[in-house]
Tab-separated table of C-alpha atoms in Angstrom:
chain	number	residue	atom	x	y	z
W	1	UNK	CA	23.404	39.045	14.258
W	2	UNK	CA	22.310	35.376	13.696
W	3	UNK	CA	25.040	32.401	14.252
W	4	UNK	CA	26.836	31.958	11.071
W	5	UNK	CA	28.954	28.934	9.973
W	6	UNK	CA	29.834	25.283	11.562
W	7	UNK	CA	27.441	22.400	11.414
W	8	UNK	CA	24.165	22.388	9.457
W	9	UNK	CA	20.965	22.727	12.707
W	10	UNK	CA	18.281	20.364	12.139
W	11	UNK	CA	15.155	20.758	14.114
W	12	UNK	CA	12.810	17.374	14.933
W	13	UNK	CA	9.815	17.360	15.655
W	14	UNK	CA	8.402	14.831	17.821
W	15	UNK	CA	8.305	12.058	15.629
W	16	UNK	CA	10.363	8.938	15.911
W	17	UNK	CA	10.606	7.346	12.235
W	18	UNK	CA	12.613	4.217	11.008
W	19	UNK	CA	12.626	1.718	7.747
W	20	UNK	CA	12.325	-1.391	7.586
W	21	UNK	CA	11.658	-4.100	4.622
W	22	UNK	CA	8.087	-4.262	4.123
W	23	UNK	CA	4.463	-3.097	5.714
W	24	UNK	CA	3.755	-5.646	7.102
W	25	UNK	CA	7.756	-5.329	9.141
W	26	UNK	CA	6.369	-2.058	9.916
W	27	UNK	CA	3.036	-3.311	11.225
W	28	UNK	CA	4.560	-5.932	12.945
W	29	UNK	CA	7.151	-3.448	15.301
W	30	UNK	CA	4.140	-1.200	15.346
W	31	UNK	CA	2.160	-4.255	17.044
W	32	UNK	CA	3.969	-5.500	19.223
W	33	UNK	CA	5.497	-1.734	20.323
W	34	UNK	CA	2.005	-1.451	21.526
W	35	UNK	CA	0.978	-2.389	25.381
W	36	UNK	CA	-0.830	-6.297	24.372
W	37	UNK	CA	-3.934	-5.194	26.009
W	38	UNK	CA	-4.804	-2.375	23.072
W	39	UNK	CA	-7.933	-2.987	21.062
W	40	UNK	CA	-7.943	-2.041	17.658
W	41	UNK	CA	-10.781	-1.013	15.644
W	42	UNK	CA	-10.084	-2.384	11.705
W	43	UNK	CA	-11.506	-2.294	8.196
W	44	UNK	CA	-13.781	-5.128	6.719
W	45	UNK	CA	-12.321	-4.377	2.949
W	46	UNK	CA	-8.343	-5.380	3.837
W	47	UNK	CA	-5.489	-7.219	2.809
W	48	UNK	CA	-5.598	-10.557	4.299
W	49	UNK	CA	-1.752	-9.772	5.213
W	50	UNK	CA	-2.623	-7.284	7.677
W	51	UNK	CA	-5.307	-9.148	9.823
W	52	UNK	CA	-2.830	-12.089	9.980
W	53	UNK	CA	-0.233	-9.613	11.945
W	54	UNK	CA	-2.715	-9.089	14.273
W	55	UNK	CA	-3.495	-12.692	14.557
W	56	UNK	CA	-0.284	-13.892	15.290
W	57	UNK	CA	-0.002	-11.537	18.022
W	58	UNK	CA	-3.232	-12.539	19.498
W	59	UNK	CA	-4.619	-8.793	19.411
W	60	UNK	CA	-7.999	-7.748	20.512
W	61	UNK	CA	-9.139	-6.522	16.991
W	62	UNK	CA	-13.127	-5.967	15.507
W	63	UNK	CA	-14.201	-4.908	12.107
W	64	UNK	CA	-16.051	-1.991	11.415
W	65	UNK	CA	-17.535	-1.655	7.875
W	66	UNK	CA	-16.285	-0.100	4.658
W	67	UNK	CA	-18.581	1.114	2.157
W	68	UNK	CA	-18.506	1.110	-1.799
W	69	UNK	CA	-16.955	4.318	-1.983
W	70	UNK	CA	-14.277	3.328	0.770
W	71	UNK	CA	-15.921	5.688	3.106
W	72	UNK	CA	-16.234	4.499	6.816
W	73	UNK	CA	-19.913	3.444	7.967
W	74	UNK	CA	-19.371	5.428	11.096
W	75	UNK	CA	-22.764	3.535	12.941
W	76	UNK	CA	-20.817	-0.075	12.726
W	77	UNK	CA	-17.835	2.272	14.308
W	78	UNK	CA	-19.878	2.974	16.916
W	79	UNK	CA	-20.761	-0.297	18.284
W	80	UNK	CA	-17.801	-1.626	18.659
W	81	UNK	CA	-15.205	-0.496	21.136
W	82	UNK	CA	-11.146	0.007	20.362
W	83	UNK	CA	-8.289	1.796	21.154
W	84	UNK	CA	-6.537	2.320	17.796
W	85	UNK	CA	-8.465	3.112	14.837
W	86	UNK	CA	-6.771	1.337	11.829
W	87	UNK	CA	-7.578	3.467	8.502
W	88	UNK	CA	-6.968	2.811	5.370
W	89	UNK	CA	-6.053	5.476	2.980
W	90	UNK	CA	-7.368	2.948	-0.146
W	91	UNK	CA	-5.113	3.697	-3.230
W	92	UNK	CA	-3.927	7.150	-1.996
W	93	UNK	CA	-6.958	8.348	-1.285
W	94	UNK	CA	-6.864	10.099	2.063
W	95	UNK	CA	-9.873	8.805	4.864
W	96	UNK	CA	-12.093	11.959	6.110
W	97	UNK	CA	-12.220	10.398	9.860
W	98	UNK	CA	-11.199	12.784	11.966
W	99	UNK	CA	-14.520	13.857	13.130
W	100	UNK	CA	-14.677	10.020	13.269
W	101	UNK	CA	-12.899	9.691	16.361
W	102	UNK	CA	-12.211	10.961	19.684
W	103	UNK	CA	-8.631	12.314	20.591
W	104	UNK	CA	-7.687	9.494	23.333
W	105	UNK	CA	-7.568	7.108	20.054
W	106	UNK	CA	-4.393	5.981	18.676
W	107	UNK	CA	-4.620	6.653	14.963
W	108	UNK	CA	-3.228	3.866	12.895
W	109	UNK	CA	-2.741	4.734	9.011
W	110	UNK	CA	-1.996	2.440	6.417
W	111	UNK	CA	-0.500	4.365	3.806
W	112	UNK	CA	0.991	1.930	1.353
W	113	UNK	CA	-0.305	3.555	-1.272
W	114	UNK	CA	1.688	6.934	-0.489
W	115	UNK	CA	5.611	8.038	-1.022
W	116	UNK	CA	5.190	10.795	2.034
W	117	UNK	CA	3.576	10.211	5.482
W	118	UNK	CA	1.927	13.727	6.696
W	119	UNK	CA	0.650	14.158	9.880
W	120	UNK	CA	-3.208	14.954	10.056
W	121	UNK	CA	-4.551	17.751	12.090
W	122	UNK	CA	-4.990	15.307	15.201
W	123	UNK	CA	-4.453	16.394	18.384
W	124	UNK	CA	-4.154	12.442	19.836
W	125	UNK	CA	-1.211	9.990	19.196
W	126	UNK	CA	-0.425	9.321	15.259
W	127	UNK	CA	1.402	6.275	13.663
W	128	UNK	CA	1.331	5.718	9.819
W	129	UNK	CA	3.300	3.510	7.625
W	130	UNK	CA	3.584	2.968	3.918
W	131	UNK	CA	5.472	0.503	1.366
W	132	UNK	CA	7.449	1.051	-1.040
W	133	UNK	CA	6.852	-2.725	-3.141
W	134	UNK	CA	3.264	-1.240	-3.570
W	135	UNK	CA	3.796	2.255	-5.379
W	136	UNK	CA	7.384	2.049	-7.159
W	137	UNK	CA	9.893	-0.050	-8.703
W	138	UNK	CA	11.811	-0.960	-4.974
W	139	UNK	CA	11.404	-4.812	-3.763
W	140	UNK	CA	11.307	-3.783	-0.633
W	141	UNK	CA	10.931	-0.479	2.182
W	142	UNK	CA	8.851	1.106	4.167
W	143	UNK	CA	9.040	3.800	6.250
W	144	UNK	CA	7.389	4.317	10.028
W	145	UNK	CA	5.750	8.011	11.493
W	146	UNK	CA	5.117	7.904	15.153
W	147	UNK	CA	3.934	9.991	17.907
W	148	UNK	CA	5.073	7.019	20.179
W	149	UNK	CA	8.365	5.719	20.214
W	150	UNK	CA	8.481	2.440	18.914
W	151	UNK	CA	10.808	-0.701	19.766
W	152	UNK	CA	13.726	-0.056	16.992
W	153	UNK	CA	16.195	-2.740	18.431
W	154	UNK	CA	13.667	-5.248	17.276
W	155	UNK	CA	14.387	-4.417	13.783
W	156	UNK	CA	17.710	-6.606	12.004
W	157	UNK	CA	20.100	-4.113	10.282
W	158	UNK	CA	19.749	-7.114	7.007
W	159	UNK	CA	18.349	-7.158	3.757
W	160	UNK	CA	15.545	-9.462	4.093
W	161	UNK	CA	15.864	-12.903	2.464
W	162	UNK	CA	12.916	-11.803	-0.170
W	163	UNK	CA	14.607	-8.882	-1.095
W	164	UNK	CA	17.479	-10.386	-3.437
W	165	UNK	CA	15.035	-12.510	-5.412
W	166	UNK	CA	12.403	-9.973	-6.328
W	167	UNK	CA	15.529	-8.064	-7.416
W	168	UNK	CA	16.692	-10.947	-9.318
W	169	UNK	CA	13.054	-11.590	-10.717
W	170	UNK	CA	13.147	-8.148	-11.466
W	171	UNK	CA	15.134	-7.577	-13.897
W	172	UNK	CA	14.961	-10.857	-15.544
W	173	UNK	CA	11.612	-9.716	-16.471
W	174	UNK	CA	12.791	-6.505	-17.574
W	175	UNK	CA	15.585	-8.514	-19.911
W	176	UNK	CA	12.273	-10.574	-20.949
W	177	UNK	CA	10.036	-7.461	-21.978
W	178	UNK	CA	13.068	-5.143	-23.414
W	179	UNK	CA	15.261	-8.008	-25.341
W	180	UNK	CA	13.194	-11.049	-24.954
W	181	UNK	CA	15.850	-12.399	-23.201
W	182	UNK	CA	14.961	-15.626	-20.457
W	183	UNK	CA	11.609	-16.095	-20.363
W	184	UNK	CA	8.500	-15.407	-18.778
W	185	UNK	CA	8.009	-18.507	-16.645
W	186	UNK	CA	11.970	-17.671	-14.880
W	187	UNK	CA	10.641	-14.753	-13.353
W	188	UNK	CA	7.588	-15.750	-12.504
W	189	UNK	CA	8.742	-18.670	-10.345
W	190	UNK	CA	11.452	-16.250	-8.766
W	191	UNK	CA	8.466	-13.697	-7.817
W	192	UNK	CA	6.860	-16.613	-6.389
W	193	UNK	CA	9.569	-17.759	-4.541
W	194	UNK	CA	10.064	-14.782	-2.805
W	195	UNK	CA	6.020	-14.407	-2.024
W	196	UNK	CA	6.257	-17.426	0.067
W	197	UNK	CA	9.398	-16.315	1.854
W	198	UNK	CA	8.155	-13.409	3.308
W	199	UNK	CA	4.304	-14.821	4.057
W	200	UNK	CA	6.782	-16.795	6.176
W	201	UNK	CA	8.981	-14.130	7.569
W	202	UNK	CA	8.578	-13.184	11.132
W	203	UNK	CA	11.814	-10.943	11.696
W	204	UNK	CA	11.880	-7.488	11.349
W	205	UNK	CA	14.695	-6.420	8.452
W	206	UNK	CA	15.969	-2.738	7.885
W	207	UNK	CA	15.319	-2.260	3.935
W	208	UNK	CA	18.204	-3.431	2.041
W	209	UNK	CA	20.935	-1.269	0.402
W	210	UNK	CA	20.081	-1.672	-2.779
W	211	UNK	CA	16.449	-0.154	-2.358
W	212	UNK	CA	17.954	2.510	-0.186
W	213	UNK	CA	19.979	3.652	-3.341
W	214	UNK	CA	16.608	3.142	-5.423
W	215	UNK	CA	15.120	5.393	-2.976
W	216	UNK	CA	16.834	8.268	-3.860
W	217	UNK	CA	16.136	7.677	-7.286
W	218	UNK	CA	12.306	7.209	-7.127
W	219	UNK	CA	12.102	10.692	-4.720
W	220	UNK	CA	14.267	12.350	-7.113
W	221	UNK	CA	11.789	11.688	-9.876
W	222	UNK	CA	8.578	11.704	-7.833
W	223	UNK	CA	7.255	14.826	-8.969
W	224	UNK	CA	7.351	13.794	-12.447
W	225	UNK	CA	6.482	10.566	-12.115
W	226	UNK	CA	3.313	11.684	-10.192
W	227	UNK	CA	2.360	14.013	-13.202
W	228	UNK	CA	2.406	10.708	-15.421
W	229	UNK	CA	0.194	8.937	-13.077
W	230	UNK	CA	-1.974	11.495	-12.547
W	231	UNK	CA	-2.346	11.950	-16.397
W	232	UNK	CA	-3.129	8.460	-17.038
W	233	UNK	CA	-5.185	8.037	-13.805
W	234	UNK	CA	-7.472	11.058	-15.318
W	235	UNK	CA	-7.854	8.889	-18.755
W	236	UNK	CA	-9.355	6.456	-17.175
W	237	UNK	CA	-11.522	8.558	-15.447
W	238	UNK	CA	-13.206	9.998	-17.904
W	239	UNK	CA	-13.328	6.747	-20.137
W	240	UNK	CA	-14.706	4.517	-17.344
W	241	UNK	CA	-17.330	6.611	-15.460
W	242	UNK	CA	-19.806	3.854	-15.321
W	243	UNK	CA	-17.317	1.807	-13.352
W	244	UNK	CA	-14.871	4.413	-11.793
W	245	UNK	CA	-14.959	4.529	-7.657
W	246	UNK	CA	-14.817	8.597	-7.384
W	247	UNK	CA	-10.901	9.103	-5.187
W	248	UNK	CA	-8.747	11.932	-5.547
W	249	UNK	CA	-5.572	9.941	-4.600
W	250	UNK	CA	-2.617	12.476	-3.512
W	251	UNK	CA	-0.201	9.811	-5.432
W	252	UNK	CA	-2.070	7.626	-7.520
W	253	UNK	CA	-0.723	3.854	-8.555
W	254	UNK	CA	-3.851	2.115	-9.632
W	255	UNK	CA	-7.109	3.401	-10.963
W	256	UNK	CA	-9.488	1.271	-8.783
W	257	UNK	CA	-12.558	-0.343	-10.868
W	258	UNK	CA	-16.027	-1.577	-9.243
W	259	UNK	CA	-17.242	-3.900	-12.108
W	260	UNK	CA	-19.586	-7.021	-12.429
W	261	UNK	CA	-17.936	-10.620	-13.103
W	262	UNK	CA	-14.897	-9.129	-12.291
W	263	UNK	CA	-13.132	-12.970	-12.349
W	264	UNK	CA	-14.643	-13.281	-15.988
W	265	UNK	CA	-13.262	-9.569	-16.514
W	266	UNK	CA	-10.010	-10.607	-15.518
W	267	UNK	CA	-9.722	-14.022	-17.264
W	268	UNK	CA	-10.652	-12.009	-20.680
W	269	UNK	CA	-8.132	-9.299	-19.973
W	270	UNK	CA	-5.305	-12.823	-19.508
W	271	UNK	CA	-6.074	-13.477	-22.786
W	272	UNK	CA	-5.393	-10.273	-24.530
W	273	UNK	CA	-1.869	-9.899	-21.784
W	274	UNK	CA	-3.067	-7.741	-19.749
W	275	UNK	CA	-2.518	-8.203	-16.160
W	276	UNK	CA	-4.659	-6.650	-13.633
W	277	UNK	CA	-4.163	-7.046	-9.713
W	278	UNK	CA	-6.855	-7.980	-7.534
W	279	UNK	CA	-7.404	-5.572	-4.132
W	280	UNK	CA	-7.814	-7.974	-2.861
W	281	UNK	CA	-8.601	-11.344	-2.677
W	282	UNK	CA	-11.314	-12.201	-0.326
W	283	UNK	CA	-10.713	-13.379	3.254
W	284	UNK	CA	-13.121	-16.508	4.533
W	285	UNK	CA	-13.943	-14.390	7.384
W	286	UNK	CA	-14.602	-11.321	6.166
W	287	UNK	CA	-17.637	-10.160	4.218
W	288	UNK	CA	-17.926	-6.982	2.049
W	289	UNK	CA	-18.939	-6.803	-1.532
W	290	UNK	CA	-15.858	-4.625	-2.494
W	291	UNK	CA	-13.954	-8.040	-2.809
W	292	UNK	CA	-15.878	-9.338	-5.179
W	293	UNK	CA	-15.598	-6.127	-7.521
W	294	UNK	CA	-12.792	-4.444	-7.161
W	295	UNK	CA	-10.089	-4.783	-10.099
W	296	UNK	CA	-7.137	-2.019	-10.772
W	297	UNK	CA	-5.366	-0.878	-13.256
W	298	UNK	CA	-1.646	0.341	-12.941
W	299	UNK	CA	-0.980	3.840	-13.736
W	300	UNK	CA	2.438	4.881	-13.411
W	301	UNK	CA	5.175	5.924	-15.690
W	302	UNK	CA	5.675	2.478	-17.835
W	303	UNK	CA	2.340	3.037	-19.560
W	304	UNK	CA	1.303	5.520	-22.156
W	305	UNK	CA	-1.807	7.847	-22.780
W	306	UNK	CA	-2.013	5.256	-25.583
W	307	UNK	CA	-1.601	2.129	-23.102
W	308	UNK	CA	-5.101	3.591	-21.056
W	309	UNK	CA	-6.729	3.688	-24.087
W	310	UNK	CA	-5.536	0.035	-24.961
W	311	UNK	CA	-6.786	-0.825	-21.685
W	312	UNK	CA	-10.140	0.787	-21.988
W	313	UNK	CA	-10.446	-0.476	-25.259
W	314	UNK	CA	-10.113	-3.878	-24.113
W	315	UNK	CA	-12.728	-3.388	-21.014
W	316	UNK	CA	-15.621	-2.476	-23.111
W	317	UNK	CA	-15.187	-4.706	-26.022
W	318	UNK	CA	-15.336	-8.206	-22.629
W	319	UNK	CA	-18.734	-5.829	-21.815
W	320	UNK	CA	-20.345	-5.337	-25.112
């Protein structure tokens, strides 16, 4: 007969995690966790963010090349040479590499776009990270996966100093969209404000209490939520073909657009309030045509059926 009673077991497998405030925290302890002489292998269609981590820890990094379908141009992958492949899985879409690259690799995954980290079926060392800021309500998170144990006494058991003000800027713009209470350019300064401090942040923070208890929340609810999202994502799928980039994200947050005079696009779409993020804007020294086309639309549980069809709407009338 089986042990019965006492303490709950828990099994681990062998995979150190931790949180900390934001993905580029995690990238950072992931960097420098890493023996300084690794070279990594990166994407030329990235956040700007990212490549400055690497910068400021002097890494040996080159770019291979992303094509228009976020696919990997595996020749450009093959002239260069690297010890940690950085992919990323490009709004929730996961990256087919695997034949890509040989086991004695480090595989690096940025998975901001994605609420769970899963292990792929690779035999070599794994790290993945995601945040939180891109794919829910939470101003700040993000958790770490690792094969390799990573330097956790470099992270500050503190809610970063960006953290408070997005809350604050947070739900004075709820207040402003619900009651019209305060008003638009409050919030705006506040989200600002709290850009700039963490492009400036160096430390590592844990993620704060108050997005630990939002946490729960937004797991609770994730199955629903993704049903939402993956309703509305499929709107605009079938309603933008001509301009749709063809991903089957897992968890879908934005519905990723390749269009022409996107900046005109976007500039028409001010005008009529609607808001549409930029992935993203173009680094000096990086060129790839995705950054010139790529706009998104948000497709999670704030907007309606009827809000897609607003947005579509409002697309084909700035193209007719």
């Amino acid at each position: 007969m089986k042990t019965i009673g006492g303490e709950m077991e828990l099994g681990q497998e062998n995979i150190f995690s931790c949180v900390t405030d934001s993905g580029r925290s995690s990238l950072k302890l992931i960097v420098r966790g890493l023996p300084k002489k690794m070279k990594y292998a990166l994407p030329d269609f990235i956040c700007s963010s990212v490549v400055d981590v690497f910068r400021k820890s002097h890494s040996d990094f080159s770019f291979y090349k992303v094509n228009e379908d976020f696919s990997i141009d595996r020749e450009s992958l093959r002239r260069i040479k690297f010890d940690v492949f950085y992919s990323v899985n490009y709004f929730g879409q996961k990256n087919n590499y695997l034949s890509t690259i040989r086991k004695n690799k480090i595989l690096l995954e940025d998975s901001v776009f994605l609420p769970e980290l899963k292990r792929p079926e690779y035999t070599g060392d794994w790290i993945a990270f995601n945040s939180f800021r891109k794919i829910s309500p939470l101003a700040d998170g993000s958790i770490i996966n690792s094969t390799i144990e990573l330097r956790e006494n470099l992270i500050k058991k503190d809610a970063a100093p960006f953290s408070g003000l997005k809350y604050k800027a947070k739900n004075i713009k709820y207040e402003y969209i619900h009651s019209k209470g305060h008003s638009e350019k409050k919030y705006l300064e506040l989200f600002e404000e709290a850009e700039k401090k963490l492009d400036a942040q160096e430390t590592i923070y844990g993620i704060s209490g108050t997005s630990l208890f939002n946490l729960l929340d937004f797991y609770k609810n994730l199955k629903d939520e993704n049903a939402v999202r993956k309703g509305n994502f499929e709107i605009l799928n079938k309603k933008l073909k001509s301009m749709r980039i063809e991903i089957n994200p897992e968890f879908p947050s934005f519905f990723p657009l390749k269009v022409n005079r996107r900046n005109e696009l976007r500039k028409y779409l001010f005008s009529k309030k609607i808001f549409l993020p930029v992935h993203w804007p173009a680094p000096v020294w990086l060129k790839n045509g995705l950054y010139e086309k790529i706009i998104s639309i948000p497709v999670d549980s704030r907007y309606t059926a009827g809000d897609m069809s607003g947005i579509v709407a409002a697309i084909k009338a700035f193209y007719e």
